[in-house]
């Protein structure tokens, strides 16, 4: 029996880059103004546009997890499954906020929930709840029993992965899966079924690059395209505001124009996929951030970076926190009156969530600035609150934009054009979904402006 060993890769070194954007204006022409609210997207019928194209929409659920056993926990792999930083402060005390997607696996279908993870690329299920950091939460997320599925197939391959200080090993299977509100079947989806794990409390659904760069098999997004359920390997995510009050979902093959205003800004994947593969043995959603600022309540914005600042970051929905250089974090912490606890995690008075301030992330040299208000940037754990940004370890120069950033952004992950399209998250209703076609680059550049 072949052994499939997932090897730890080196972390991203500091990249001080000056790269040009994909020239969508040369390809498709200049942008002239914005689409009017009176010029809506093509009318939809259920989850399909009137000309027969499709998208798959799936709801996301926000989950807070507590480490009731006192062990360390991480929500992600730091192996070839995922190349993000191994230091997640929630691993120090076992708490975090993640976004989970419900799916069914097998025949008949068995329902389970997994963490939506833009930092990894495969599906892993069935952690050992008796050794999980939060056994009670683990048991609520469902279990996939291969013996109860008539379509399960053992692929006779093993995997082993380090998840921070957690660990999982098991067997590769393939089976039919169902995802999204349409409940359409995806045959032969690769599933890593745990046989032994420690501290891991939930399955993980990776939605980074699949067969194009990272795998020898088709991942969930690859299969959606192969089955013609969607036309292109593109999906959009709006996780919504902290504490609810706004929709939280992922749309495969489409964009919800009632989640933002104006044009989407393209951020080039960099290093380019081929370069990432050589450097890190995998490809992820890495882009360049070009400014960072903070706007205290009732004051003007203070810029924390210079005009020539440029830094590579990983957009990672599997990370509760955003990770930046310790010096920058200290300045933000001082502004928000945060203080480090015994674990080195910055805590902040919960009442500060009600203040009218923001932390501001710029891209493409001020073409777009995502302003994360205090209410979303300060992570509320009920009994206390933590600053949404934490320092990286000195030995790790990887910067990560986690869910404390993602809550303020509407994101379109475009594997066809190797870009992440971004806008300020601003929900304004329902029925705004437009399907993406083979000509998605033109659509995203010129046509799918926000309606809010």
Short mmCIF file of C-alpha atoms in Angstrom, two decimals:
data_model
loop_
_atom_site.label_atom_id
_atom_site.label_comp_id
_atom_site.label_asym_id
_atom_site.label_seq_id
_atom_site.Cartn_x
_atom_site.Cartn_y
_atom_site.Cartn_z
CA UNK A 1 0.00 0.00 0.00
CA UNK A 2 1.44 3.34 -1.05
CA UNK A 3 2.16 5.87 1.67
CA UNK A 4 1.10 9.44 0.88
CA UNK A 5 3.18 11.73 3.07
CA UNK A 6 2.35 15.44 3.16
CA UNK A 7 5.61 17.30 3.63
CA UNK A 8 5.99 20.57 5.45
CA UNK A 9 7.15 23.34 3.15
CA UNK A 10 9.10 26.49 3.86
CA UNK A 11 7.22 29.63 4.58
CA UNK A 12 7.05 32.60 2.27
CA UNK A 13 10.04 34.90 2.63
CA UNK A 14 9.72 38.65 2.51
CA UNK A 15 8.85 39.72 -1.01
CA UNK A 16 9.35 43.39 -1.85
CA UNK A 17 7.94 43.45 -5.31
CA UNK A 18 6.80 45.81 -8.00
CA UNK A 19 4.58 43.93 -10.39
CA UNK A 20 2.15 45.11 -13.02
CA UNK A 21 -1.50 44.20 -12.94
CA UNK A 22 -3.03 41.95 -15.55
CA UNK A 23 -3.82 44.54 -18.24
CA UNK A 24 -7.56 43.99 -18.44
CA UNK A 25 -7.98 47.46 -19.95
CA UNK A 26 -5.90 46.45 -22.98
CA UNK A 27 -7.76 43.19 -23.29
CA UNK A 28 -11.27 44.51 -22.85
CA UNK A 29 -11.14 48.30 -23.03
CA UNK A 30 -11.28 51.07 -20.47
CA UNK A 31 -13.94 51.24 -17.81
CA UNK A 32 -16.46 54.02 -18.45
CA UNK A 33 -18.41 54.89 -15.30
CA UNK A 34 -20.42 52.44 -13.29
CA UNK A 35 -23.42 50.38 -14.11
CA UNK A 36 -26.62 51.96 -12.87
CA UNK A 37 -28.80 50.33 -10.26
CA UNK A 38 -31.56 50.55 -12.89
CA UNK A 39 -29.50 48.27 -15.18
CA UNK A 40 -29.66 45.00 -13.25
CA UNK A 41 -27.93 41.71 -13.83
CA UNK A 42 -29.47 39.17 -16.18
CA UNK A 43 -32.64 37.86 -14.51
CA UNK A 44 -32.26 34.57 -12.75
CA UNK A 45 -34.60 31.63 -12.48
CA UNK A 46 -33.86 29.85 -9.22
CA UNK A 47 -30.13 29.21 -9.29
CA UNK A 48 -29.85 29.40 -13.08
CA UNK A 49 -29.85 32.30 -15.50
CA UNK A 50 -32.43 32.35 -18.23
CA UNK A 51 -29.98 31.23 -20.93
CA UNK A 52 -29.17 28.00 -19.07
CA UNK A 53 -25.87 28.87 -17.40
CA UNK A 54 -25.44 27.91 -13.77
CA UNK A 55 -23.92 28.74 -10.44
CA UNK A 56 -23.89 26.81 -7.19
CA UNK A 57 -24.69 28.72 -4.01
CA UNK A 58 -23.96 27.32 -0.57
CA UNK A 59 -24.63 28.96 2.78
CA UNK A 60 -21.85 29.47 5.31
CA UNK A 61 -22.26 29.31 9.06
CA UNK A 62 -20.06 31.21 11.49
CA UNK A 63 -18.80 29.06 14.36
CA UNK A 64 -16.99 29.93 17.59
CA UNK A 65 -14.98 27.06 19.02
CA UNK A 66 -13.66 26.67 22.56
CA UNK A 67 -10.82 24.42 23.65
CA UNK A 68 -12.47 22.78 26.65
CA UNK A 69 -9.73 20.15 27.04
CA UNK A 70 -6.87 22.64 27.34
CA UNK A 71 -4.95 21.17 24.40
CA UNK A 72 -3.66 23.14 21.45
CA UNK A 73 -5.65 23.28 18.26
CA UNK A 74 -5.29 24.66 14.78
CA UNK A 75 -7.95 24.84 12.11
CA UNK A 76 -5.63 24.10 9.22
CA UNK A 77 -2.75 22.07 7.91
CA UNK A 78 0.77 23.43 7.66
CA UNK A 79 1.79 20.73 5.20
CA UNK A 80 1.26 20.46 1.49
CA UNK A 81 -2.43 20.58 2.28
CA UNK A 82 -1.86 24.18 3.26
CA UNK A 83 1.18 26.42 3.24
CA UNK A 84 0.13 29.05 5.76
CA UNK A 85 1.95 29.93 8.94
CA UNK A 86 1.97 27.27 11.65
CA UNK A 87 1.48 29.90 14.35
CA UNK A 88 -2.21 30.62 14.90
CA UNK A 89 -2.77 32.23 18.32
CA UNK A 90 -6.03 30.30 18.64
CA UNK A 91 -3.75 27.25 18.84
CA UNK A 92 -2.43 28.65 22.10
CA UNK A 93 -5.76 28.61 23.87
CA UNK A 94 -8.02 26.83 21.46
CA UNK A 95 -10.56 29.43 20.45
CA UNK A 96 -11.42 30.86 17.09
CA UNK A 97 -14.09 31.93 14.62
CA UNK A 98 -14.37 30.01 11.38
CA UNK A 99 -16.91 29.69 8.57
CA UNK A 100 -18.32 26.26 7.82
CA UNK A 101 -20.05 24.78 4.79
CA UNK A 102 -22.48 21.88 4.93
CA UNK A 103 -22.21 19.08 2.37
CA UNK A 104 -23.30 15.49 1.92
CA UNK A 105 -21.02 12.59 1.08
CA UNK A 106 -21.94 9.06 0.00
CA UNK A 107 -24.98 7.09 -1.15
CA UNK A 108 -27.23 7.66 0.67
CA UNK A 109 -25.88 11.08 1.58
CA UNK A 110 -24.32 11.63 5.00
CA UNK A 111 -24.43 15.26 6.17
CA UNK A 112 -21.40 16.93 7.69
CA UNK A 113 -19.89 20.40 8.01
CA UNK A 114 -16.33 21.42 7.18
CA UNK A 115 -14.31 24.60 7.57
CA UNK A 116 -14.17 26.59 4.32
CA UNK A 117 -10.46 27.07 3.75
CA UNK A 118 -8.98 29.17 0.93
CA UNK A 119 -5.52 28.23 2.26
CA UNK A 120 -5.72 24.51 1.36
CA UNK A 121 -6.99 22.45 -1.54
CA UNK A 122 -8.48 19.11 -0.48
CA UNK A 123 -11.30 17.69 1.66
CA UNK A 124 -10.41 16.05 4.99
CA UNK A 125 -13.09 14.63 7.30
CA UNK A 126 -13.75 12.58 10.44
CA UNK A 127 -11.37 13.90 13.12
CA UNK A 128 -11.28 11.76 16.26
CA UNK A 129 -13.66 13.66 18.54
CA UNK A 130 -12.43 11.85 21.66
CA UNK A 131 -9.05 13.56 21.14
CA UNK A 132 -10.39 16.82 19.71
CA UNK A 133 -9.69 20.15 21.36
CA UNK A 134 -13.46 20.68 21.61
CA UNK A 135 -15.11 17.22 21.67
CA UNK A 136 -18.63 18.61 22.04
CA UNK A 137 -18.34 20.87 18.99
CA UNK A 138 -16.62 18.12 17.03
CA UNK A 139 -19.55 15.75 17.52
CA UNK A 140 -22.03 18.27 16.10
CA UNK A 141 -20.32 18.53 12.71
CA UNK A 142 -21.26 15.08 11.41
CA UNK A 143 -19.40 11.92 10.49
CA UNK A 144 -18.76 10.14 7.20
CA UNK A 145 -18.93 6.34 7.47
CA UNK A 146 -17.49 4.77 4.31
CA UNK A 147 -19.11 1.41 5.17
CA UNK A 148 -22.56 3.00 4.92
CA UNK A 149 -22.02 4.34 1.39
CA UNK A 150 -22.56 2.16 -1.66
CA UNK A 151 -20.44 4.52 -3.79
CA UNK A 152 -17.41 4.79 -1.49
CA UNK A 153 -14.17 3.52 -3.02
CA UNK A 154 -10.92 2.97 -1.12
CA UNK A 155 -8.05 4.40 -3.19
CA UNK A 156 -5.41 2.41 -1.26
CA UNK A 157 -3.41 5.50 -0.41
CA UNK A 158 -2.54 7.01 2.95
CA UNK A 159 -2.04 10.62 3.96
CA UNK A 160 -0.49 12.20 7.04
CA UNK A 161 -0.61 15.88 7.88
CA UNK A 162 0.56 18.16 10.66
CA UNK A 163 -2.05 20.71 11.71
CA UNK A 164 -0.09 23.16 13.83
CA UNK A 165 0.42 21.03 16.93
CA UNK A 166 -2.49 18.82 15.89
CA UNK A 167 -2.12 15.83 13.62
CA UNK A 168 -4.22 13.72 11.28
CA UNK A 169 -3.52 10.58 9.29
CA UNK A 170 -5.86 8.39 7.30
CA UNK A 171 -6.92 6.86 4.01
CA UNK A 172 -7.89 8.39 0.69
CA UNK A 173 -11.36 7.51 -0.58
CA UNK A 174 -13.46 8.72 -3.46
CA UNK A 175 -17.22 9.08 -3.27
CA UNK A 176 -20.17 11.06 -4.56
CA UNK A 177 -20.67 14.38 -2.81
CA UNK A 178 -23.41 16.98 -2.85
CA UNK A 179 -22.80 20.65 -2.20
CA UNK A 180 -24.93 23.76 -2.33
CA UNK A 181 -28.63 24.51 -2.50
CA UNK A 182 -29.04 22.71 -5.84
CA UNK A 183 -27.92 19.41 -4.30
CA UNK A 184 -26.23 18.27 -7.52
CA UNK A 185 -24.07 15.12 -7.41
CA UNK A 186 -20.28 15.28 -7.74
CA UNK A 187 -19.03 11.75 -8.45
CA UNK A 188 -15.53 10.62 -7.50
CA UNK A 189 -14.62 13.46 -5.17
CA UNK A 190 -11.34 12.75 -3.35
CA UNK A 191 -11.88 12.59 0.44
CA UNK A 192 -9.23 12.14 3.10
CA UNK A 193 -10.84 10.03 5.84
CA UNK A 194 -9.08 10.28 9.19
CA UNK A 195 -8.10 7.07 11.00
CA UNK A 196 -6.31 8.84 13.82
CA UNK A 197 -6.05 12.48 14.81
CA UNK A 198 -5.18 14.64 17.77
CA UNK A 199 -6.68 18.03 18.70
CA UNK A 200 -8.38 18.46 15.30
CA UNK A 201 -12.04 19.30 15.90
CA UNK A 202 -13.59 19.64 12.42
CA UNK A 203 -13.14 18.62 8.80
CA UNK A 204 -11.60 21.02 6.27
CA UNK A 205 -12.82 21.82 2.75
CA UNK A 206 -9.93 23.34 0.82
CA UNK A 207 -10.85 25.56 -2.14
CA UNK A 208 -7.43 26.70 -3.34
CA UNK A 209 -5.97 25.67 -6.71
CA UNK A 210 -6.51 21.99 -7.46
CA UNK A 211 -5.50 19.91 -10.46
CA UNK A 212 -4.22 22.91 -12.43
CA UNK A 213 -1.26 23.21 -10.01
CA UNK A 214 -1.51 21.40 -6.68
CA UNK A 215 -2.97 17.94 -7.21
CA UNK A 216 -2.99 14.97 -9.58
CA UNK A 217 -6.75 14.61 -9.05
CA UNK A 218 -9.80 16.80 -9.47
CA UNK A 219 -10.84 18.78 -6.40
CA UNK A 220 -14.36 20.00 -5.64
CA UNK A 221 -14.08 23.13 -7.81
CA UNK A 222 -12.49 21.11 -10.63
CA UNK A 223 -15.39 18.65 -10.54
CA UNK A 224 -17.99 21.41 -10.62
CA UNK A 225 -16.46 22.58 -13.90
CA UNK A 226 -15.95 19.05 -15.26
CA UNK A 227 -19.61 18.21 -14.60
CA UNK A 228 -20.66 21.47 -16.34
CA UNK A 229 -22.42 22.71 -13.21
CA UNK A 230 -20.37 25.90 -13.56
CA UNK A 231 -18.43 27.14 -16.58
CA UNK A 232 -15.24 28.40 -14.97
CA UNK A 233 -13.07 27.66 -11.90
CA UNK A 234 -14.11 30.82 -10.09
CA UNK A 235 -16.00 31.34 -6.84
CA UNK A 236 -17.00 34.32 -4.74
CA UNK A 237 -17.22 34.65 -0.96
CA UNK A 238 -19.04 37.06 1.33
CA UNK A 239 -18.87 35.86 4.93
CA UNK A 240 -20.88 38.76 6.32
CA UNK A 241 -20.56 40.92 9.38
CA UNK A 242 -19.49 39.53 12.74
CA UNK A 243 -22.49 38.59 14.83
CA UNK A 244 -24.83 37.98 11.88
CA UNK A 245 -27.30 40.39 10.36
CA UNK A 246 -25.98 39.83 6.84
CA UNK A 247 -25.97 36.81 4.51
CA UNK A 248 -22.93 34.52 4.50
CA UNK A 249 -22.35 32.34 1.46
CA UNK A 250 -20.05 31.04 -1.25
CA UNK A 251 -21.08 31.08 -4.91
CA UNK A 252 -19.28 28.73 -7.27
CA UNK A 253 -19.32 30.05 -10.84
CA UNK A 254 -21.01 33.33 -9.99
CA UNK A 255 -20.90 36.73 -8.32
CA UNK A 256 -23.52 38.34 -6.09
CA UNK A 257 -23.75 41.96 -7.22
CA UNK A 258 -25.85 42.87 -4.19
CA UNK A 259 -22.88 42.43 -1.89
CA UNK A 260 -20.80 45.42 -3.03
CA UNK A 261 -20.81 48.74 -4.89
CA UNK A 262 -18.94 49.76 -8.02
CA UNK A 263 -16.21 47.86 -9.83
CA UNK A 264 -14.31 44.85 -8.56
CA UNK A 265 -10.57 45.49 -8.37
CA UNK A 266 -8.30 42.73 -9.76
CA UNK A 267 -5.36 41.68 -7.56
CA UNK A 268 -2.85 39.60 -9.44
CA UNK A 269 -1.85 36.25 -7.93
CA UNK A 270 1.83 36.72 -7.09
CA UNK A 271 4.27 35.09 -7.18
CA UNK A 272 2.81 33.66 -10.37
CA UNK A 273 1.51 30.09 -9.97
CA UNK A 274 4.51 28.50 -11.70
CA UNK A 275 6.87 30.47 -9.43
CA UNK A 276 4.90 29.54 -6.31
CA UNK A 277 5.11 25.89 -7.24
CA UNK A 278 8.90 26.11 -7.46
CA UNK A 279 9.24 28.15 -4.27
CA UNK A 280 6.70 26.49 -1.99
CA UNK A 281 5.68 23.24 -3.71
CA UNK A 282 2.10 24.52 -3.92
CA UNK A 283 0.05 27.44 -5.23
CA UNK A 284 -2.16 29.69 -3.11
CA UNK A 285 -4.08 32.96 -3.19
CA UNK A 286 -1.11 35.25 -2.60
CA UNK A 287 -1.39 38.92 -3.59
CA UNK A 288 0.44 42.17 -2.83
CA UNK A 289 -0.81 44.63 -0.22
CA UNK A 290 0.40 48.19 -0.84
CA UNK A 291 -0.75 50.22 2.16
CA UNK A 292 -1.90 49.92 5.76
CA UNK A 293 -3.56 52.58 7.85
CA UNK A 294 -5.78 53.09 10.87
CA UNK A 295 -8.59 55.59 11.38
CA UNK A 296 -9.28 56.22 15.10
CA UNK A 297 -12.80 57.35 16.06
CA UNK A 298 -13.34 61.00 15.16
CA UNK A 299 -9.87 61.42 13.67
CA UNK A 300 -8.20 61.40 10.27
CA UNK A 301 -6.50 58.29 8.95
CA UNK A 302 -2.94 57.62 10.07
CA UNK A 303 -0.84 55.83 7.45
CA UNK A 304 1.44 53.13 8.86
CA UNK A 305 3.30 52.48 5.59
CA UNK A 306 5.15 54.61 3.06
CA UNK A 307 4.22 55.43 -0.53
CA UNK A 308 6.49 52.71 -1.91
CA UNK A 309 5.29 49.98 0.47
CA UNK A 310 4.53 46.59 -1.07
CA UNK A 311 4.17 43.27 0.76
CA UNK A 312 3.05 39.79 -0.24
CA UNK A 313 0.14 38.35 1.76
CA UNK A 314 -1.90 35.14 1.76
CA UNK A 315 -5.72 35.46 1.80
CA UNK A 316 -6.80 32.69 4.14
CA UNK A 317 -10.36 32.00 5.30
CA UNK A 318 -9.08 29.24 7.60
CA UNK A 319 -7.34 31.78 9.86
CA UNK A 320 -9.28 33.68 12.52
CA UNK A 321 -6.67 36.41 12.69
CA UNK A 322 -4.71 38.60 10.32
CA UNK A 323 -0.92 38.34 10.79
CA UNK A 324 1.44 41.24 10.17
CA UNK A 325 4.85 42.41 11.31
CA UNK A 326 5.06 42.84 15.07
CA UNK A 327 5.95 46.53 14.84
CA UNK A 328 2.86 47.38 12.81
CA UNK A 329 0.68 45.27 15.10
CA UNK A 330 2.00 47.14 18.15
CA UNK A 331 0.98 50.48 16.61
CA UNK A 332 -2.52 49.22 15.80
CA UNK A 333 -2.80 47.70 19.28
CA UNK A 334 -1.88 51.01 20.91
CA UNK A 335 -4.46 52.85 18.83
CA UNK A 336 -7.20 50.40 19.83
CA UNK A 337 -6.06 50.27 23.50
CA UNK A 338 -5.17 46.57 23.24
CA UNK A 339 -2.78 44.76 25.57
CA UNK A 340 -0.98 41.38 25.33
CA UNK A 341 -2.16 38.53 27.56
CA UNK A 342 -0.02 35.73 29.00
CA UNK A 343 0.00 33.99 25.61
CA UNK A 344 1.13 37.08 23.74
CA UNK A 345 -2.31 37.55 22.17
CA UNK A 346 -3.55 41.13 22.07
CA UNK A 347 -6.83 41.62 23.92
CA UNK A 348 -9.00 44.70 23.62
CA UNK A 349 -11.97 46.06 25.63
CA UNK A 350 -15.14 44.70 24.04
CA UNK A 351 -16.84 48.09 24.21
CA UNK A 352 -14.35 49.30 21.59
CA UNK A 353 -16.33 47.32 19.02
CA UNK A 354 -18.95 50.06 19.23
CA UNK A 355 -16.51 52.83 18.29
CA UNK A 356 -16.54 54.34 14.80
CA UNK A 357 -13.00 53.46 13.76
CA UNK A 358 -11.40 51.26 11.12
CA UNK A 359 -8.20 49.49 10.06
CA UNK A 360 -7.52 50.06 6.38
CA UNK A 361 -5.85 47.70 3.89
CA UNK A 362 -4.83 49.11 0.50
CA UNK A 363 -4.10 47.33 -2.77
CA UNK A 364 -2.86 48.32 -6.22
CA UNK A 365 -1.46 51.57 -4.79
CA UNK A 366 -4.73 53.03 -3.50
CA UNK A 367 -6.88 51.80 -6.38
CA UNK A 368 -8.86 50.17 -3.59
CA UNK A 369 -8.78 50.37 0.20
CA UNK A 370 -10.75 47.87 2.30
CA UNK A 371 -11.83 49.53 5.53
CA UNK A 372 -12.48 47.06 8.34
CA UNK A 373 -14.56 48.71 11.06
CA UNK A 374 -13.79 48.01 14.70
CA UNK A 375 -16.97 45.94 15.08
CA UNK A 376 -15.62 43.37 12.62
CA UNK A 377 -11.89 43.71 13.28
CA UNK A 378 -12.17 43.09 17.03
CA UNK A 379 -12.92 39.37 17.52
CA UNK A 380 -15.72 38.81 20.04
CA UNK A 381 -15.34 35.61 22.10
CA UNK A 382 -18.29 36.50 24.38
CA UNK A 383 -16.28 36.47 27.61
CA UNK A 384 -13.54 38.72 26.18
CA UNK A 385 -12.42 40.29 22.90
CA UNK A 386 -9.17 39.99 20.93
CA UNK A 387 -7.54 42.27 18.41
CA UNK A 388 -8.12 40.99 14.87
CA UNK A 389 -4.45 41.34 13.97
CA UNK A 390 -1.65 39.48 15.72
CA UNK A 391 2.13 39.46 15.16
CA UNK A 392 3.86 36.79 13.13
CA UNK A 393 6.64 34.82 14.76
CA UNK A 394 10.06 36.29 14.10
CA UNK A 395 11.00 33.08 12.32
CA UNK A 396 7.99 33.40 10.01
CA UNK A 397 7.76 36.25 7.54
CA UNK A 398 4.44 35.10 6.09
CA UNK A 399 1.73 37.72 6.34
CA UNK A 400 -1.85 36.45 6.35
CA UNK A 401 -5.20 38.18 5.77
CA UNK A 402 -7.61 36.09 7.82
CA UNK A 403 -11.33 36.33 8.53
CA UNK A 404 -10.88 39.54 10.57
CA UNK A 405 -10.06 41.13 7.19
CA UNK A 406 -12.30 38.97 4.99
CA UNK A 407 -15.46 40.08 6.83
CA UNK A 408 -15.06 43.55 5.29
CA UNK A 409 -14.41 42.38 1.73
CA UNK A 410 -16.32 40.76 -1.10
CA UNK A 411 -13.85 38.40 -2.76
CA UNK A 412 -13.87 36.60 -6.11
CA UNK A 413 -11.21 33.88 -6.37
CA UNK A 414 -10.44 33.57 -10.08
CA UNK A 415 -8.36 30.53 -11.06
CA UNK A 416 -8.98 31.17 -14.75
CA UNK A 417 -7.28 34.58 -14.81
CA UNK A 418 -5.03 34.02 -11.76
CA UNK A 419 -6.47 36.93 -9.82
CA UNK A 420 -8.48 37.75 -6.71
CA UNK A 421 -11.11 40.40 -7.42
CA UNK A 422 -12.05 42.51 -4.44
CA UNK A 423 -14.53 45.16 -3.29
CA UNK A 424 -15.74 46.60 0.00
CA UNK A 425 -18.43 44.30 1.42
CA UNK A 426 -21.77 46.15 1.32
CA UNK A 427 -24.91 43.97 1.24
CA UNK A 428 -28.13 45.50 -0.05
CA UNK A 429 -30.57 42.67 -0.79
CA UNK A 430 -31.11 39.37 -2.57
CA UNK A 431 -31.33 38.08 -6.15
CA UNK A 432 -28.20 39.78 -7.41
CA UNK A 433 -26.28 36.75 -8.66
CA UNK A 434 -24.73 36.81 -12.13
CA UNK A 435 -23.24 33.65 -13.62
CA UNK A 436 -19.68 33.74 -14.95
CA UNK A 437 -18.80 32.36 -18.37
CA UNK A 438 -15.66 31.50 -20.29
CA UNK A 439 -15.44 35.26 -20.89
CA UNK A 440 -15.29 35.88 -17.13
CA UNK A 441 -12.35 38.26 -17.41
CA UNK A 442 -14.42 40.69 -19.45
CA UNK A 443 -17.42 40.23 -17.18
CA UNK A 444 -15.46 40.93 -14.02
CA UNK A 445 -13.64 43.89 -15.52
CA UNK A 446 -16.55 45.63 -17.24
CA UNK A 447 -19.94 44.13 -16.48
CA UNK A 448 -20.50 42.77 -12.97
CA UNK A 449 -20.38 46.07 -11.12
CA UNK A 450 -22.04 46.08 -7.72
CA UNK A 451 -25.66 47.19 -7.38
CA UNK A 452 -25.46 48.62 -3.84
#
